[in-house]
mmCIF file of C-alpha atoms in Angstrom:
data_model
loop_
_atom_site.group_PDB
_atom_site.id
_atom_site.type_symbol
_atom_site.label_atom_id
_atom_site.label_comp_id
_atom_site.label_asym_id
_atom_site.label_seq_id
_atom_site.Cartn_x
_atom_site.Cartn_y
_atom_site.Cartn_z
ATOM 1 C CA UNK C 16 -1.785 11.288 -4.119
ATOM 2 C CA UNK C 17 -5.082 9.164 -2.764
ATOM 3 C CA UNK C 18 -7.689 7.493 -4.679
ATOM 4 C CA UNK C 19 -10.175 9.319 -7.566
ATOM 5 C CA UNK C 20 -12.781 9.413 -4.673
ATOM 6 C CA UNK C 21 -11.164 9.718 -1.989
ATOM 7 C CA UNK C 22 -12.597 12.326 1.052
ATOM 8 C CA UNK C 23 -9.713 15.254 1.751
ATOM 9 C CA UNK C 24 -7.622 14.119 4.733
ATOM 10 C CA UNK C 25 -7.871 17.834 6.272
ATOM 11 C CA UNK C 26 -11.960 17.690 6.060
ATOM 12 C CA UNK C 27 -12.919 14.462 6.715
ATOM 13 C CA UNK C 28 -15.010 13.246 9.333
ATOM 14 C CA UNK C 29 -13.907 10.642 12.101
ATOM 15 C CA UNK C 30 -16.037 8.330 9.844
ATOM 16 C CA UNK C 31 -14.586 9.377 6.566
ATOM 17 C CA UNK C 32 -10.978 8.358 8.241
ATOM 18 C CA UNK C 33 -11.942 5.164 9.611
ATOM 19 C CA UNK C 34 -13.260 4.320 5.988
ATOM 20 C CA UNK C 35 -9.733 5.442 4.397
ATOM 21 C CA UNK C 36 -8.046 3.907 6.742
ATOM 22 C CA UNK C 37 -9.621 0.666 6.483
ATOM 23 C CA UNK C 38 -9.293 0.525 2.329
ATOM 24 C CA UNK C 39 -5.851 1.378 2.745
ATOM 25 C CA UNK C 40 -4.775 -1.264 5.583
ATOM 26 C CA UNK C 41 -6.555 -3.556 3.171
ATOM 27 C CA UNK C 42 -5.025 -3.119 0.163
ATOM 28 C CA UNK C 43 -0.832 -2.580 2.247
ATOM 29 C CA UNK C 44 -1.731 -6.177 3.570
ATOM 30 C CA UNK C 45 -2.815 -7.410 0.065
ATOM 31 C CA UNK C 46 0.243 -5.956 -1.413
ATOM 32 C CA UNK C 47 2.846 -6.646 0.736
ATOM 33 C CA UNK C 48 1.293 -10.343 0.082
ATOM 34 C CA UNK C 49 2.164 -9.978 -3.426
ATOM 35 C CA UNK C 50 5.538 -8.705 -2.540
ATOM 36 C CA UNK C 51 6.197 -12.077 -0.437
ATOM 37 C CA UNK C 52 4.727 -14.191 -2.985
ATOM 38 C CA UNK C 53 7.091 -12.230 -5.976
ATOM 39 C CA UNK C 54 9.847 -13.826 -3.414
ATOM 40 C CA UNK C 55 8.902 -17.081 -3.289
ATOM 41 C CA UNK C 56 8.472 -17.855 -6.892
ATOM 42 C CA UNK C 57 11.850 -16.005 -7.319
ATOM 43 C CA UNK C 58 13.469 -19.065 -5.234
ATOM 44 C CA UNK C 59 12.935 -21.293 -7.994
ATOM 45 C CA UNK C 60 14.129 -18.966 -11.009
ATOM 46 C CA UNK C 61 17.674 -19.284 -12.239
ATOM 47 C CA UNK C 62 19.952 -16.115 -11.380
ATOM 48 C CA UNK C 63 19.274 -14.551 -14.337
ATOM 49 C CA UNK C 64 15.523 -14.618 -14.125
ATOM 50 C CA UNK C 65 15.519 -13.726 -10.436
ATOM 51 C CA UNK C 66 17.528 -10.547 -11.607
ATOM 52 C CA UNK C 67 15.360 -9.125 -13.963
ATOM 53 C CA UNK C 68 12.433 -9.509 -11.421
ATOM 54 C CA UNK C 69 14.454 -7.702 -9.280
ATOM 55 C CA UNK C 70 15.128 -4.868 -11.207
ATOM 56 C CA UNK C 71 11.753 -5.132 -13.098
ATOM 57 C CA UNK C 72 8.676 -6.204 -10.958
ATOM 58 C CA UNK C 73 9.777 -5.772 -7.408
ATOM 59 C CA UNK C 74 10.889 -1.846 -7.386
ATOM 60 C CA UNK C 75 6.690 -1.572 -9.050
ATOM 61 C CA UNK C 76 5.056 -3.340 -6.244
ATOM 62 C CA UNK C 77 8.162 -1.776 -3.837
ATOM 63 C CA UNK C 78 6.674 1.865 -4.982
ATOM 64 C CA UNK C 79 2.644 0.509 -4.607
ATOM 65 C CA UNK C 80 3.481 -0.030 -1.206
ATOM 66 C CA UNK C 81 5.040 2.311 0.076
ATOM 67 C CA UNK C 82 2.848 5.121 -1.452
ATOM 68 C CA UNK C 83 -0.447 2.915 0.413
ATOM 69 C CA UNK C 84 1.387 3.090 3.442
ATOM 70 C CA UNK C 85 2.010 6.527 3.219
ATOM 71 C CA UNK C 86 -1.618 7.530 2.322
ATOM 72 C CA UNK C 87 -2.466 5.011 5.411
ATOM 73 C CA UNK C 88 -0.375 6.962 7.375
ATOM 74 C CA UNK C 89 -2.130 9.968 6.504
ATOM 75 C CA UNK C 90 -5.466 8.443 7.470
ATOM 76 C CA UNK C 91 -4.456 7.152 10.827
ATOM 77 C CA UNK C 92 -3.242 10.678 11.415
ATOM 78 C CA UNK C 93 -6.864 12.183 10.756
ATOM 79 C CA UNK C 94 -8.179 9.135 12.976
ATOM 80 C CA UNK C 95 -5.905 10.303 16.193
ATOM 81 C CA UNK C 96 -6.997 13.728 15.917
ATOM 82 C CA UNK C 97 -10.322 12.621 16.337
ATOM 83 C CA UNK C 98 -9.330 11.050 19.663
#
């Protein structure tokens, strides 16, 4: 599911895509940032903290990710079709 304003994959126009694309490339790098940095301050945590994060926080920004990627996916589709 994309964005509250986001154009229809199947309708869009070449610049439409490149637009999509380039919010959703934007906000994968920005999250799989957050991912990392959920890592590194894990390092520090006793087991027991570092295991709640695990099964708390991470799976959250786990899903985020992976459903940005797949909507990027989507958009770099529509921007090879074009080409």
């Amino acid at each position: 599911m994309g964005m509250d304003d986001e154009a229809d994959p199947e309708s869009a126009s070449l610049e439409q895509a490149l637009f999509w694309k380039n919010i959703y490339t934007e906000i994968v790098v920005m999250e799989e940032a957050v991912l990392e940095r959920i890592h590194q301050l894990m390092a520090n945590q006793s087991p027991q903290a570092q295991r709640e994060v695990e099964l708390t926080n991470v799976p959250v920004v786990v899903a985020q990710v992976e459903r940005f990627r797949s909507r990027l996916h989507i958009w770099e589709s529509r921007v090879l079709a074009y080409q």
